[in-house]
Short mmCIF file of C-alpha atoms in Angstrom, two decimals:
data_model
loop_
_atom_site.label_atom_id
_atom_site.label_comp_id
_atom_site.label_asym_id
_atom_site.label_seq_id
_atom_site.Cartn_x
_atom_site.Cartn_y
_atom_site.Cartn_z
CA ALA A 14 -39.19 16.85 29.85
CA ALA A 15 -36.99 14.89 27.48
CA LEU A 16 -34.82 16.89 25.12
CA HIS A 17 -32.61 15.86 22.27
CA ALA A 18 -30.01 17.41 20.03
CA PRO A 19 -30.93 17.99 16.37
CA THR A 20 -28.11 15.73 15.20
CA ALA A 21 -26.43 12.63 16.60
CA ALA A 22 -22.69 12.81 17.29
CA ILE A 23 -21.27 9.71 18.94
CA CYS A 24 -17.83 8.15 19.02
CA SER A 25 -16.00 5.26 20.64
CA PRO A 26 -14.16 6.69 23.67
CA TRP A 27 -11.65 3.84 23.83
CA GLU A 28 -10.89 3.87 20.10
CA TYR A 29 -10.55 7.65 20.22
CA GLY A 30 -8.17 7.61 23.18
CA LEU A 31 -6.11 4.74 21.79
CA ALA A 32 -5.83 6.42 18.40
CA LEU A 33 -4.39 9.55 20.02
CA ALA A 34 -2.05 7.58 22.30
CA GLU A 35 -0.77 5.32 19.52
CA THR A 36 -0.22 8.30 17.24
CA ALA A 37 1.82 9.97 19.98
CA VAL A 38 3.99 6.85 20.41
CA ARG A 39 4.52 6.51 16.65
CA ASN A 40 5.73 10.11 16.62
CA GLY A 41 8.30 9.60 19.35
CA ALA A 42 6.46 9.80 22.68
CA GLU A 43 7.69 7.37 25.32
CA LEU A 44 4.88 5.64 27.22
CA GLN A 45 5.61 4.28 30.69
CA LEU A 46 2.78 2.12 31.99
CA GLU A 47 2.21 1.20 35.65
CA THR A 48 4.47 4.08 36.69
CA ALA A 49 3.15 5.97 39.71
CA VAL A 50 4.45 9.45 40.54
CA THR A 51 5.57 9.58 44.18
CA GLY A 52 7.16 13.02 44.35
CA LEU A 53 8.00 16.22 42.46
CA THR A 54 10.98 18.47 43.12
CA PRO A 55 11.65 21.71 41.20
CA THR A 56 15.01 21.98 39.45
CA GLU A 57 16.78 24.74 37.51
CA GLU A 58 15.46 23.32 34.22
CA GLY A 59 12.07 22.03 35.33
CA TRP A 60 11.13 19.12 37.57
CA ARG A 61 12.60 15.99 39.08
CA VAL A 62 9.83 13.38 38.91
CA GLU A 63 10.14 10.53 41.38
CA THR A 64 8.25 7.35 40.50
CA ASN A 65 7.95 3.78 41.65
CA ARG A 66 10.21 2.89 38.72
CA GLY A 67 12.95 5.43 39.14
CA VAL A 68 13.53 9.13 38.57
CA LEU A 69 12.66 11.17 35.48
CA GLU A 70 13.87 14.66 34.55
CA ALA A 71 11.29 16.91 32.91
CA ARG A 72 11.38 20.47 31.60
CA TYR A 73 7.60 20.74 31.95
CA VAL A 74 4.96 18.67 33.75
CA VAL A 75 1.35 18.41 32.57
CA ASN A 76 -0.91 17.14 35.33
CA ALA A 77 -3.69 15.21 33.61
CA ALA A 78 -3.99 12.56 36.32
CA GLY A 79 -7.78 12.43 36.66
CA LEU A 80 -8.72 11.20 40.11
CA ASP A 81 -5.12 11.70 41.23
CA ALA A 82 -4.85 15.26 39.90
CA GLN A 83 -5.24 16.82 43.36
CA ALA A 84 -2.45 14.69 44.82
CA ILE A 85 -0.10 15.48 41.92
CA HIS A 86 -0.95 19.19 42.10
CA GLU A 87 -0.14 19.34 45.80
CA MET A 88 3.31 17.86 45.14
CA ALA A 89 4.09 21.00 43.12
CA ALA A 90 1.90 23.83 44.43
CA PRO A 91 -0.26 24.84 47.40
CA PRO A 92 -3.74 23.24 47.57
CA SER A 93 -6.23 25.06 45.35
CA PHE A 94 -8.85 22.46 44.43
CA ALA A 95 -10.22 19.14 45.68
CA ILE A 96 -11.21 16.08 43.69
CA HIS A 97 -14.61 14.62 44.63
CA PRO A 98 -14.97 11.24 42.88
CA SER A 99 -18.42 10.70 41.41
CA ARG A 100 -19.48 7.28 40.13
CA GLY A 101 -21.78 6.82 37.16
CA GLN A 102 -23.40 3.45 36.38
CA TYR A 103 -24.57 2.20 32.99
CA PHE A 104 -26.53 -0.47 31.18
CA LEU A 105 -25.18 -1.75 27.88
CA LEU A 106 -28.00 -3.33 25.89
CA ASP A 107 -27.83 -5.82 23.05
CA LYS A 108 -27.79 -4.72 19.40
CA SER A 109 -31.43 -5.75 19.17
CA GLU A 110 -32.08 -2.48 21.05
CA GLY A 111 -29.56 -0.47 19.07
CA GLY A 112 -32.17 1.08 16.81
CA ARG A 113 -34.46 2.11 19.66
CA VAL A 114 -33.29 5.74 19.28
CA GLY A 115 -31.43 7.44 16.47
CA ARG A 116 -29.63 10.05 18.54
CA VAL A 117 -28.61 10.90 22.09
CA ILE A 118 -31.67 11.44 24.30
CA PHE A 119 -31.14 13.32 27.55
CA GLN A 120 -33.27 14.98 30.18
CA CYS A 121 -32.91 18.51 31.51
CA PRO A 122 -29.47 18.86 33.14
CA ASN A 123 -29.25 19.58 36.87
CA GLU A 124 -26.53 20.28 39.41
CA LYS A 125 -25.20 16.72 38.97
CA GLY A 126 -24.71 17.01 35.22
CA LYS A 127 -26.58 15.90 32.13
CA GLY A 128 -28.33 13.07 33.96
CA VAL A 129 -29.34 9.71 32.52
CA LEU A 130 -28.87 9.41 28.75
CA VAL A 131 -30.26 6.92 26.26
CA SER A 132 -27.93 6.68 23.28
CA PRO A 133 -26.91 4.46 20.39
CA THR A 134 -23.26 3.39 20.32
CA VAL A 135 -20.84 3.21 17.41
CA HIS A 136 -21.03 -0.59 17.60
CA GLY A 137 -24.81 -0.68 17.21
CA ASN A 138 -25.79 -1.25 20.84
CA LEU A 139 -27.84 0.96 23.14
CA ILE A 140 -26.22 2.49 26.21
CA VAL A 141 -28.21 3.89 29.14
CA GLY A 142 -26.83 5.94 32.04
CA PRO A 143 -25.25 7.30 34.15
CA ASP A 144 -26.34 8.19 37.64
CA ALA A 145 -24.09 10.32 39.88
CA GLU A 146 -23.05 9.09 43.30
CA PRO A 147 -20.15 10.22 45.52
CA VAL A 148 -17.64 7.43 46.16
CA GLU A 149 -14.22 6.96 47.71
CA GLY A 150 -11.42 6.65 45.19
CA ASP A 151 -11.75 4.60 42.02
CA ASP A 152 -14.78 2.57 43.08
CA THR A 153 -16.26 1.24 39.84
CA SER A 154 -18.52 -1.35 41.40
CA THR A 155 -22.20 -1.36 40.44
CA THR A 156 -25.13 -1.45 42.84
CA SER A 157 -28.71 -2.65 42.52
CA ALA A 158 -30.00 0.68 43.82
CA GLY A 159 -27.93 2.72 41.38
CA LEU A 160 -28.92 0.61 38.40
CA ALA A 161 -32.59 0.70 39.43
CA PHE A 162 -32.41 4.50 39.47
CA VAL A 163 -30.84 4.55 35.99
CA ARG A 164 -33.49 2.19 34.62
CA GLU A 165 -36.44 4.07 36.12
CA THR A 166 -35.11 7.47 35.06
CA ALA A 167 -34.37 6.34 31.49
CA LEU A 168 -37.88 4.97 31.08
CA ARG A 169 -39.22 8.49 31.61
CA SER A 170 -37.41 9.50 28.41
CA VAL A 171 -37.86 6.34 26.33
CA PRO A 172 -40.57 4.11 27.86
CA SER A 173 -40.01 1.36 25.26
CA VAL A 174 -36.42 0.47 26.24
CA ASP A 175 -36.24 -3.28 26.91
CA PHE A 176 -33.83 -3.73 29.81
CA ARG A 177 -34.18 -7.51 29.54
CA THR A 178 -31.64 -7.27 26.70
CA SER A 179 -28.90 -5.92 28.99
CA ILE A 180 -25.60 -7.68 28.30
CA ARG A 181 -23.38 -5.77 30.72
CA ASN A 182 -23.44 -3.28 33.59
CA PHE A 183 -20.44 -1.14 34.40
CA ALA A 184 -19.44 2.11 36.07
CA GLY A 185 -16.95 4.90 35.62
CA VAL A 186 -15.72 7.50 38.10
CA ARG A 187 -15.58 11.19 37.22
CA ALA A 188 -12.87 13.41 38.70
CA SER A 189 -15.25 16.17 39.80
CA THR A 190 -14.00 19.27 41.60
CA GLY A 191 -17.19 21.22 42.20
CA ALA A 192 -15.84 24.03 40.03
CA LYS A 193 -18.06 25.46 37.30
CA ASP A 194 -15.42 24.87 34.64
CA PHE A 195 -12.38 22.77 33.83
CA ILE A 196 -9.18 23.65 35.71
CA ILE A 197 -6.64 24.53 33.02
CA GLU A 198 -3.87 26.70 34.41
CA LEU A 199 -0.18 27.02 35.19
CA SER A 200 -0.11 26.46 38.95
CA ALA A 201 3.67 26.57 39.36
CA PRO A 202 6.65 27.32 37.09
CA HIS A 203 6.67 24.79 34.26
CA PHE A 204 3.69 22.95 35.81
CA LEU A 205 0.32 22.85 34.02
CA ASP A 206 -2.86 21.51 35.63
CA LEU A 207 -5.56 19.86 33.49
CA ALA A 208 -7.97 18.81 36.22
CA GLY A 209 -11.67 18.29 36.80
CA ILE A 210 -12.22 17.45 33.13
CA CYS A 211 -15.75 16.08 33.41
CA SER A 212 -18.51 16.20 30.80
CA PRO A 213 -18.04 17.22 28.01
CA GLY A 214 -14.36 16.41 28.46
CA LEU A 215 -14.22 13.85 25.68
CA SER A 216 -15.44 16.15 22.92
CA ALA A 217 -13.51 19.07 24.40
CA ALA A 218 -10.21 17.14 24.50
CA PRO A 219 -8.79 18.37 21.15
CA ALA A 220 -9.43 22.00 22.07
CA ILE A 221 -8.01 21.44 25.56
CA GLY A 222 -4.89 19.96 23.97
CA GLU A 223 -4.41 22.96 21.70
CA TYR A 224 -4.95 25.37 24.58
CA ALA A 225 -2.49 23.43 26.75
CA VAL A 226 0.16 23.72 24.03
CA GLU A 227 -0.52 27.46 23.79
CA LEU A 228 -0.09 27.87 27.56
CA LEU A 229 3.13 25.84 27.56
CA GLY A 230 4.45 28.03 24.75
CA GLN A 231 3.65 31.14 26.76
CA ALA A 232 5.50 29.57 29.70
CA GLY A 233 8.67 29.25 27.63
CA LEU A 234 8.47 25.85 25.95
CA ALA A 235 10.00 26.03 22.49
CA LEU A 236 7.32 24.85 20.05
CA GLU A 237 8.28 23.44 16.67
CA ARG A 238 6.09 21.51 14.26
CA LYS A 239 7.33 18.00 13.55
CA ALA A 240 8.13 17.86 9.84
CA ASP A 241 7.43 14.14 9.39
CA PHE A 242 4.47 13.92 11.79
CA GLN A 243 2.40 10.76 11.22
CA ALA A 244 -1.23 11.81 11.61
CA SER A 245 -3.06 8.71 10.39
CA ARG A 246 -3.41 5.05 11.29
CA LYS A 247 -4.98 2.10 9.53
CA ARG A 248 -7.23 -0.53 11.08
CA ILE A 249 -8.63 -3.64 9.40
CA ARG A 250 -12.22 -4.40 10.39
CA PHE A 251 -12.92 -7.73 8.74
CA ARG A 252 -16.68 -7.67 9.27
CA GLU A 253 -16.95 -4.36 7.40
CA MET A 254 -15.22 -5.61 4.25
CA SER A 255 -16.92 -6.82 1.08
CA PRO A 256 -16.88 -10.57 0.26
CA GLU A 257 -14.28 -9.93 -2.42
CA GLU A 258 -12.06 -7.96 -0.05
CA LYS A 259 -12.36 -10.66 2.60
CA ALA A 260 -11.42 -13.44 0.18
CA LYS A 261 -8.37 -11.51 -1.05
CA LEU A 262 -7.21 -10.73 2.48
CA VAL A 263 -7.60 -14.32 3.70
CA ALA A 264 -5.71 -15.63 0.67
CA GLU A 265 -2.81 -13.33 1.52
CA HIS A 266 -3.01 -13.68 5.32
CA PRO A 267 -4.86 -16.83 6.47
CA ALA A 268 -5.11 -15.58 10.09
CA TYR A 269 -7.93 -13.26 8.97
CA GLY A 270 -9.92 -16.34 8.02
CA ARG A 271 -9.98 -17.64 11.61
CA VAL A 272 -12.85 -16.03 13.51
CA ILE A 273 -12.09 -15.71 17.23
CA CYS A 274 -15.09 -13.64 18.37
CA ARG A 275 -18.26 -14.95 16.75
CA CYS A 276 -20.53 -12.25 18.16
CA GLU A 277 -18.56 -9.40 16.56
CA THR A 278 -16.82 -11.38 13.77
CA VAL A 279 -13.35 -10.48 15.00
CA THR A 280 -10.56 -12.54 13.44
CA GLU A 281 -7.22 -13.77 14.67
CA GLY A 282 -5.55 -11.45 12.16
CA GLU A 283 -7.13 -8.38 13.76
CA ILE A 284 -6.00 -9.46 17.22
CA LEU A 285 -2.48 -10.11 15.94
CA ASP A 286 -2.48 -6.61 14.44
CA ALA A 287 -3.38 -5.19 17.86
CA LEU A 288 -0.65 -7.22 19.55
CA ALA A 289 1.89 -5.83 17.07
CA GLY A 290 0.69 -2.24 17.49
CA PRO A 291 2.48 0.73 19.06
CA ILE A 292 0.82 0.04 22.44
CA PRO A 293 0.25 -3.73 22.60
CA PRO A 294 -2.59 -4.92 24.87
CA ARG A 295 -1.53 -6.98 27.87
CA SER A 296 -4.92 -8.13 29.11
CA VAL A 297 -8.12 -9.65 27.75
CA ASP A 298 -9.93 -6.32 28.07
CA GLY A 299 -7.01 -4.61 26.35
CA VAL A 300 -7.61 -6.80 23.31
CA LYS A 301 -11.34 -6.06 23.51
CA ARG A 302 -10.79 -2.32 23.36
CA ARG A 303 -8.47 -2.53 20.38
CA ALA A 304 -9.97 -5.31 18.26
CA GLY A 305 -13.52 -5.72 19.61
CA ALA A 306 -13.30 -9.35 20.73
CA GLY A 307 -15.61 -9.68 23.74
CA LEU A 308 -17.85 -6.71 22.97
CA GLY A 309 -20.78 -8.83 21.79
CA ARG A 310 -23.76 -10.54 23.34
CA CYS A 311 -21.78 -13.25 25.16
CA GLN A 312 -19.28 -10.67 26.53
CA GLY A 313 -16.28 -12.88 25.91
CA GLY A 314 -17.81 -16.14 27.11
CA PHE A 315 -16.73 -17.97 23.95
CA CYS A 316 -13.75 -15.99 22.68
CA GLY A 317 -12.13 -15.22 26.05
CA PRO A 318 -10.09 -18.47 26.25
CA ARG A 319 -8.87 -18.00 22.68
CA VAL A 320 -7.81 -14.44 23.44
CA VAL A 321 -5.85 -15.69 26.48
CA GLU A 322 -4.23 -18.31 24.24
CA LEU A 323 -3.17 -15.69 21.67
CA LEU A 324 -1.81 -13.31 24.32
CA ALA A 325 0.21 -16.11 25.92
CA ARG A 326 1.52 -17.38 22.58
CA GLU A 327 2.46 -14.04 21.05
CA GLN A 328 3.88 -12.44 24.19
CA HIS A 329 5.57 -15.59 25.49
CA ARG A 330 3.69 -15.53 28.77
CA SER A 331 2.04 -18.17 30.85
CA PRO A 332 -1.78 -18.27 30.49
CA GLY A 333 -1.90 -17.92 34.27
CA ASP A 334 -0.21 -14.51 33.97
CA ILE A 335 -2.88 -13.06 31.66
CA PRO A 336 -5.32 -10.81 33.59
CA GLN A 337 -8.84 -9.82 32.63
CA GLU A 338 -7.99 -6.13 33.12
CA ARG A 339 -5.60 -4.71 35.71
CA ALA A 340 -2.91 -6.56 37.58
CA GLY A 341 -4.51 -8.99 40.01
CA SER A 342 -7.69 -9.67 37.98
CA TRP A 343 -6.51 -13.18 37.26
CA LEU A 344 -8.56 -15.58 35.15
CA LEU A 345 -6.55 -18.73 35.88
CA VAL A 346 -5.51 -19.36 39.47
CA ARG A 347 -4.42 -22.98 39.79
CA GLU A 348 -4.30 -26.33 38.05
CA THR A 349 -6.83 -29.13 38.50
CA LYS A 350 -6.44 -32.57 36.97
CA GLY A 351 -3.25 -31.46 35.31
CA ARG A 352 -4.71 -28.38 33.59
CA ALA A 353 -4.92 -24.71 34.51
CA CYS A 354 -8.33 -23.47 35.62
#
């Protein structure tokens, strides 16, 4: 039987996570990307953290490493849990299907979780999924069998969903542990585990954060409120502005008058704002998550080259060094007839 909540509560996971991360950086946090922890050694004051980019000294370590949480835990404490990666596959449907449902529709939960959902997104699309399949490591590939299962299961809840409007398939991997609850505990002196944070980890994150701070305080960390804490951030969304607001903005900053992503009406000015932000994107998908270019029906088919051009120009990089997502997902691999391809 299909069930639904009495109210709809949806958010953008990427925007939410980026907002928290950027706020942390603006308030003094130091972010080190592409830095893998290779070892932990206890010290008199806390921990010596060995990484692929040198050694860090920490008074406290919070292990929120997702799929790698077990490995990090076992660098500091005896084994006490195991991560069992579970892949979930999705359909993202065009905005023409966005009004198909007005809230999150889900079936009766089972031992694998909440099952296949049918839900509107904050951008006006319809998202359908996920399934739950054990995988090795961070395997985010999609399969015909998995997607067929998602489609057939979703149609039991909402038979009218038109899967011909699918614009993208993707998968995520949950860091499941098999435990009945999240693992939130001090596993060693000055070492806090936040592991196995599966559904509803996103909506629980603020409470988990507060609880983690409370546990760290109990463990001896001196807690003091930051007097000049910056708790807000501003984002310009050109497509959401009134005609008068758009005209005024373009007159002051002409870059907002150059539309880069036609599907989502994302301007050059918005992308430049993202590139000048506290955590600048370094890939095409990084720009997509911050500014929205590439989220629309063509999935970056038209705006992708322009985004590469802006990344290369503003960050003084070669277009051939701009990846789609992670390192190695190159878009341009060689030159033909005198031009990169």
